[in-house]
PDB file of N, CA and C in Angstrom:
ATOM      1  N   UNK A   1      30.621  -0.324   8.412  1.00 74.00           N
ATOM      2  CA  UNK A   1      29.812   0.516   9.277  1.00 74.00           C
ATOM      3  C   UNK A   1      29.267   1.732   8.521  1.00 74.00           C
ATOM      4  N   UNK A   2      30.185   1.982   7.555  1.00 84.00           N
ATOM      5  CA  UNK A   2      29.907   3.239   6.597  1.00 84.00           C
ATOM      6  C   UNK A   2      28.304   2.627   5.835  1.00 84.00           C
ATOM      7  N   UNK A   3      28.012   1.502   5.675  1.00 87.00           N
ATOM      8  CA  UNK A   3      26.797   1.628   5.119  1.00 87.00           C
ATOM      9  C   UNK A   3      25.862   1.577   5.805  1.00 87.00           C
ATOM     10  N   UNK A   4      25.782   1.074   6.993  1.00 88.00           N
ATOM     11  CA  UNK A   4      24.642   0.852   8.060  1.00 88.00           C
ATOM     12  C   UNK A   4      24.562   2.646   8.464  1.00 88.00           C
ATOM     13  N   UNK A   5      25.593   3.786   7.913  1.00 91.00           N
ATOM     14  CA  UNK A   5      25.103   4.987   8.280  1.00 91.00           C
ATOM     15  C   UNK A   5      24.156   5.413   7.506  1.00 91.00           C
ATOM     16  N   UNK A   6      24.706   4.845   6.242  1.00 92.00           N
ATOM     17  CA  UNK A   6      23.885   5.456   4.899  1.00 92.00           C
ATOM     18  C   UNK A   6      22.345   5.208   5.048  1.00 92.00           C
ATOM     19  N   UNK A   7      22.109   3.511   5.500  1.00 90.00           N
ATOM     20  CA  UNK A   7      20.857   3.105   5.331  1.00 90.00           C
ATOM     21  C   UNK A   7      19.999   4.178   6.604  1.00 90.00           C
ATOM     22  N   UNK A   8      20.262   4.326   7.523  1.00 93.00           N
ATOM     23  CA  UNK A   8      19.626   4.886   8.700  1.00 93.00           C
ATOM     24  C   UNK A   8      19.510   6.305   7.934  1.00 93.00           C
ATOM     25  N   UNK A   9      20.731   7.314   7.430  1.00 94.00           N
ATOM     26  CA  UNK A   9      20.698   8.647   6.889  1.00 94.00           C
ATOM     27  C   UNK A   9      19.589   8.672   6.001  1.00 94.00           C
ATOM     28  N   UNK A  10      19.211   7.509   5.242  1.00 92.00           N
ATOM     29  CA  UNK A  10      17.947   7.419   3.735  1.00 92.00           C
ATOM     30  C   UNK A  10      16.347   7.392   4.731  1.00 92.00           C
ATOM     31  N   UNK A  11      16.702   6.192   5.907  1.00 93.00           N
ATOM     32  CA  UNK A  11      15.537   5.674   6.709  1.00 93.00           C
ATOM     33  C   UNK A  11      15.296   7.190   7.406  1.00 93.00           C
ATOM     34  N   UNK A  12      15.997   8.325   7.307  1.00 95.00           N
ATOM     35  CA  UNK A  12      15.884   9.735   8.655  1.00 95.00           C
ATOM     36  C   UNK A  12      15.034  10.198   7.471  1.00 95.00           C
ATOM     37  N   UNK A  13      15.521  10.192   6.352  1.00 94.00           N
ATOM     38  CA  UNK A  13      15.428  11.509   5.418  1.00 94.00           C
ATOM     39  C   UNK A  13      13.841  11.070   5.023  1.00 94.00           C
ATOM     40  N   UNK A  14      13.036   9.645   5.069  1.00 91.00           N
ATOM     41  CA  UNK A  14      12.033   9.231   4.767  1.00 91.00           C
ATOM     42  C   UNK A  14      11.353  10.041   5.904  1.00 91.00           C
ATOM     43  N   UNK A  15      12.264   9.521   7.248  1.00 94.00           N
ATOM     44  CA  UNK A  15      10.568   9.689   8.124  1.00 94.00           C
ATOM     45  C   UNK A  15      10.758  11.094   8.354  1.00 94.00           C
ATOM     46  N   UNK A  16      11.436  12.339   7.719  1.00 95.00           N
ATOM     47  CA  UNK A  16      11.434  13.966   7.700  1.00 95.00           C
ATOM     48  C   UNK A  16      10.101  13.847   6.773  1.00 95.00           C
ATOM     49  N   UNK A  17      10.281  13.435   5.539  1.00 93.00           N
ATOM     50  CA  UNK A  17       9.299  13.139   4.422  1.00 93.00           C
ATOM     51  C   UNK A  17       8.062  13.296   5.325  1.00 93.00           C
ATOM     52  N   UNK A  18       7.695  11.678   6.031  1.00 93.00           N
ATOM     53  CA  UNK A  18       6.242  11.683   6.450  1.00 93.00           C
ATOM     54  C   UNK A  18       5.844  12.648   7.534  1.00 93.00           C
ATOM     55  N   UNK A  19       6.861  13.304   8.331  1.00 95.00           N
ATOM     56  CA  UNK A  19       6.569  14.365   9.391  1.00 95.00           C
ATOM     57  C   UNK A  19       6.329  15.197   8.613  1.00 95.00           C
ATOM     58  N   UNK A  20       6.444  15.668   7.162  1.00 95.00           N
ATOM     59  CA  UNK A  20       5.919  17.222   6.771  1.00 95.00           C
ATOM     60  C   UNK A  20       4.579  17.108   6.212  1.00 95.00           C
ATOM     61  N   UNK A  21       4.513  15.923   5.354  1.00 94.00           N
ATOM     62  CA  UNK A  21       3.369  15.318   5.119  1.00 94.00           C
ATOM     63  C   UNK A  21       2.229  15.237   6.131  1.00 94.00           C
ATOM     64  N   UNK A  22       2.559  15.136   7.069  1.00 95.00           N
ATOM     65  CA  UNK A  22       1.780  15.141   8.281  1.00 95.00           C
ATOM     66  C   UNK A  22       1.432  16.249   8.907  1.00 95.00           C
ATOM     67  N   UNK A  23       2.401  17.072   8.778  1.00 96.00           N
ATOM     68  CA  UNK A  23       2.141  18.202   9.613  1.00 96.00           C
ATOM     69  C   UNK A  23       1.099  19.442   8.641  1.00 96.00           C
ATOM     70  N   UNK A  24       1.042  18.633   7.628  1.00 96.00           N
ATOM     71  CA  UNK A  24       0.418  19.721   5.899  1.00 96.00           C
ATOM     72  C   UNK A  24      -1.141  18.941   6.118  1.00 96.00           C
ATOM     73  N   UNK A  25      -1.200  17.863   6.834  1.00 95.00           N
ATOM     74  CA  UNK A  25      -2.348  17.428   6.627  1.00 95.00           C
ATOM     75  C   UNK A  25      -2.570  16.210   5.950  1.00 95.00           C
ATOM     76  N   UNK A  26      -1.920  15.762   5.329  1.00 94.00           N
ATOM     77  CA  UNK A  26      -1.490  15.149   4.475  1.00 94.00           C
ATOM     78  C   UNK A  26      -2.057  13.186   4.958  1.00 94.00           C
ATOM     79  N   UNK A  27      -1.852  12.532   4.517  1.00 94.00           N
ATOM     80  CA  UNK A  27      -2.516  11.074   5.174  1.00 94.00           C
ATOM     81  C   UNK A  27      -1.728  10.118   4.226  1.00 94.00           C
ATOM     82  N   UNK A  28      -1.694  10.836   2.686  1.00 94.00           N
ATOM     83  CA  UNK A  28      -0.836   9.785   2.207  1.00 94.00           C
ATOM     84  C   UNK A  28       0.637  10.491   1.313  1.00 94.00           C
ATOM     85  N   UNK A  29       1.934   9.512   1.049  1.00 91.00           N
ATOM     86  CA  UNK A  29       2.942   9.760   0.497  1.00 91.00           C
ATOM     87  C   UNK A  29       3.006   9.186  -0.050  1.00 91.00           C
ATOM     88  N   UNK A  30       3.634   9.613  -1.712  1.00 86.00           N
ATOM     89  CA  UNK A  30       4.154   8.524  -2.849  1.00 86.00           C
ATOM     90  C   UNK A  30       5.626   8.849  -2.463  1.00 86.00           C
ATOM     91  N   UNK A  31       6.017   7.404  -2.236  1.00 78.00           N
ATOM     92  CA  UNK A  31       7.300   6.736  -2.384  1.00 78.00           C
ATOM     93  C   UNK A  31       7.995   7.183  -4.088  1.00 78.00           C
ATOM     94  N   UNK A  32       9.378   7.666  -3.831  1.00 75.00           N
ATOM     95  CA  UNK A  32       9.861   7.884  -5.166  1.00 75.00           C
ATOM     96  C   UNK A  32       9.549   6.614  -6.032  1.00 75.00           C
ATOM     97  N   UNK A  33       9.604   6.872  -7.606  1.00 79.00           N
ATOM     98  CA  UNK A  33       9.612   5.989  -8.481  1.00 79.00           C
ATOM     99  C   UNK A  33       8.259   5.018  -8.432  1.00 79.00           C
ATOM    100  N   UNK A  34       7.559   5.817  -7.834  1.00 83.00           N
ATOM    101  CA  UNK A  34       6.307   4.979  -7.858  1.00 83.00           C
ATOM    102  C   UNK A  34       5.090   5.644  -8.135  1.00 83.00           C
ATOM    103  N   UNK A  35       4.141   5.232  -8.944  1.00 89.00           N
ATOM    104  CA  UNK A  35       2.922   6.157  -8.783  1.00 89.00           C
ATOM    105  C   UNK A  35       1.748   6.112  -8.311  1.00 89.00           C
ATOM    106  N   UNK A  36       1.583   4.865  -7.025  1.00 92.00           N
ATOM    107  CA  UNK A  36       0.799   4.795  -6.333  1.00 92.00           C
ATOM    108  C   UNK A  36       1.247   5.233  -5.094  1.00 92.00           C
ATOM    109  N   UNK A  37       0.314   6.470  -4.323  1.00 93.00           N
ATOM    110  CA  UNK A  37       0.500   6.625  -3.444  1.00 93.00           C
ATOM    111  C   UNK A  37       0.062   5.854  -1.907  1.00 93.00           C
ATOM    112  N   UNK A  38       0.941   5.885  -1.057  1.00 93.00           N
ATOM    113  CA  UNK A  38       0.735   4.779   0.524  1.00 93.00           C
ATOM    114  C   UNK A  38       0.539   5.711   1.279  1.00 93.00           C
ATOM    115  N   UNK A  39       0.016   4.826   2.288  1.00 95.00           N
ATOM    116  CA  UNK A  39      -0.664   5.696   3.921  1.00 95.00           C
ATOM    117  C   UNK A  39       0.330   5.741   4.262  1.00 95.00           C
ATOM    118  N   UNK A  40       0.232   7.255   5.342  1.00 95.00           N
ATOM    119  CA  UNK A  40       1.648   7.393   6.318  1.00 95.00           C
ATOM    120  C   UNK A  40       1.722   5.802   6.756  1.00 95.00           C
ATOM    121  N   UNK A  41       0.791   5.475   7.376  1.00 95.00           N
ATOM    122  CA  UNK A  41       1.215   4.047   8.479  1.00 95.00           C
ATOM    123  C   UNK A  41       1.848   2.752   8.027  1.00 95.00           C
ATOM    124  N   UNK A  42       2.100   2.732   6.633  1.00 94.00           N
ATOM    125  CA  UNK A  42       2.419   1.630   5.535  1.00 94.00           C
ATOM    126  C   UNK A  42       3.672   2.233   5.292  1.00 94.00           C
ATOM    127  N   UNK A  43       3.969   3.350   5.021  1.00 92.00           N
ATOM    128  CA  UNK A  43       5.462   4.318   4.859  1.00 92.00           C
ATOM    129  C   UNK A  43       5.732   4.013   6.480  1.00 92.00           C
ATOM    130  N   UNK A  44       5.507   4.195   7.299  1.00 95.00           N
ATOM    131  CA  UNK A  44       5.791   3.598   8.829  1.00 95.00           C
ATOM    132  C   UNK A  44       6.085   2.460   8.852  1.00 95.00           C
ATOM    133  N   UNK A  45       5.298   1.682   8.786  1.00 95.00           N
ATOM    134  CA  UNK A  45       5.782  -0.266   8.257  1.00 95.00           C
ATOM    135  C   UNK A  45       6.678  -0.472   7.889  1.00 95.00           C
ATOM    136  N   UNK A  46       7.294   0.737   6.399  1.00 92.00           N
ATOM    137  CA  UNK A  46       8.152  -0.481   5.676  1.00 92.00           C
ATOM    138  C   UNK A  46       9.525   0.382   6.816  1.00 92.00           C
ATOM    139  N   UNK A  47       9.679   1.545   6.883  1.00 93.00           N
ATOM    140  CA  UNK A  47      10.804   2.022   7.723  1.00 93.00           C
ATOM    141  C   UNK A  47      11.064   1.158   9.002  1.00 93.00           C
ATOM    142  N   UNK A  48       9.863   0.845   9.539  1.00 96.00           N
ATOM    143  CA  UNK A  48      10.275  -0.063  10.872  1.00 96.00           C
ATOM    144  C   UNK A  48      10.948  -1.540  10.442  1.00 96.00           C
ATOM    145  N   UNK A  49       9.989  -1.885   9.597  1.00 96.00           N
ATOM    146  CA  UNK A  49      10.523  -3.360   8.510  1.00 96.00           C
ATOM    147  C   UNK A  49      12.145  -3.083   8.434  1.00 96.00           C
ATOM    148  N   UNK A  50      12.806  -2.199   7.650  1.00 92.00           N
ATOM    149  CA  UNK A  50      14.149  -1.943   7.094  1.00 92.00           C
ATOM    150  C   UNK A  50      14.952  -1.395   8.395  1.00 92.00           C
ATOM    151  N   UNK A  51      14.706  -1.217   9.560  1.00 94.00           N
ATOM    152  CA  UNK A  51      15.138  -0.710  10.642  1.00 94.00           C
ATOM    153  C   UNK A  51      15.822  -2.060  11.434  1.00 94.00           C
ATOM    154  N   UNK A  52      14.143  -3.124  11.423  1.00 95.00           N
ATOM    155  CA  UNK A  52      14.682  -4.415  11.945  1.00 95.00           C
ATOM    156  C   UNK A  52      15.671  -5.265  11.188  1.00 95.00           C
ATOM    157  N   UNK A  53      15.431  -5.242   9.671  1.00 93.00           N
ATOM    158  CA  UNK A  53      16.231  -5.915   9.333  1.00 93.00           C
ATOM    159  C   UNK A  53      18.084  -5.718   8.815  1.00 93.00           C
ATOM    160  N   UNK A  54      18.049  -4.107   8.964  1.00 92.00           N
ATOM    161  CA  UNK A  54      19.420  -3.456   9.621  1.00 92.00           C
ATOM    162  C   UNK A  54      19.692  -3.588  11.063  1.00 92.00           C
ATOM    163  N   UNK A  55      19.073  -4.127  11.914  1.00 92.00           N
ATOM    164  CA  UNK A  55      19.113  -4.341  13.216  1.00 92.00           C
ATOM    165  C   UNK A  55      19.975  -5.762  13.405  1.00 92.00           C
ATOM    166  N   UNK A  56      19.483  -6.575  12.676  1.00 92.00           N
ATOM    167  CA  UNK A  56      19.588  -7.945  12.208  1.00 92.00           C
ATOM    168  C   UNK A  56      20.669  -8.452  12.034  1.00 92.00           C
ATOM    169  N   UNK A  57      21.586  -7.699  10.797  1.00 88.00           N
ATOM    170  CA  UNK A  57      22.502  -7.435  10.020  1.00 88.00           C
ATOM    171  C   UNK A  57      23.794  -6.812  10.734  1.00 88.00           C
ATOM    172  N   UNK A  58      23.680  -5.685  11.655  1.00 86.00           N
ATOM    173  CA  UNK A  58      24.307  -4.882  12.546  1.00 86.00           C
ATOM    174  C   UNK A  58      24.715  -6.298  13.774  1.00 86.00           C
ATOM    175  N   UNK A  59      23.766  -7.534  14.381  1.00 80.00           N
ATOM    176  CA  UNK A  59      23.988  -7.895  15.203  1.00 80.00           C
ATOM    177  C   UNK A  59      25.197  -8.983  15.053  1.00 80.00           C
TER     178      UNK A  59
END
């Protein structure tokens, strides 16, 4: 259960990420370790993506 906290604590700390990004004006975020930057709504995708498939996993 200790990791299904972790994954949700990483999945919070992302979507803090795109709320400041957003609130600055902002439209797109680079994902660490990467140097192409994504649309909020694609950074939205993959969090909902990794949400369901901890959903999945949890059941």
């Amino acid at each position: 259960m200790e990791e299904v906290a972790e994954v949700i604590e990483k999945e919070k700390d992302h979507l803090e990420k795109i709320i400041k990004v957003v609130k600055n004006g902002g439209k797109f975020l680079r994902p660490p370790y990467q140097k192409k930057s994504i649309s909020i709504s694609e950074n939205l995708k993959m969090i909902s993506h990794n949400l369901d498939r901890l959903s999945e996993q949890v059941r």
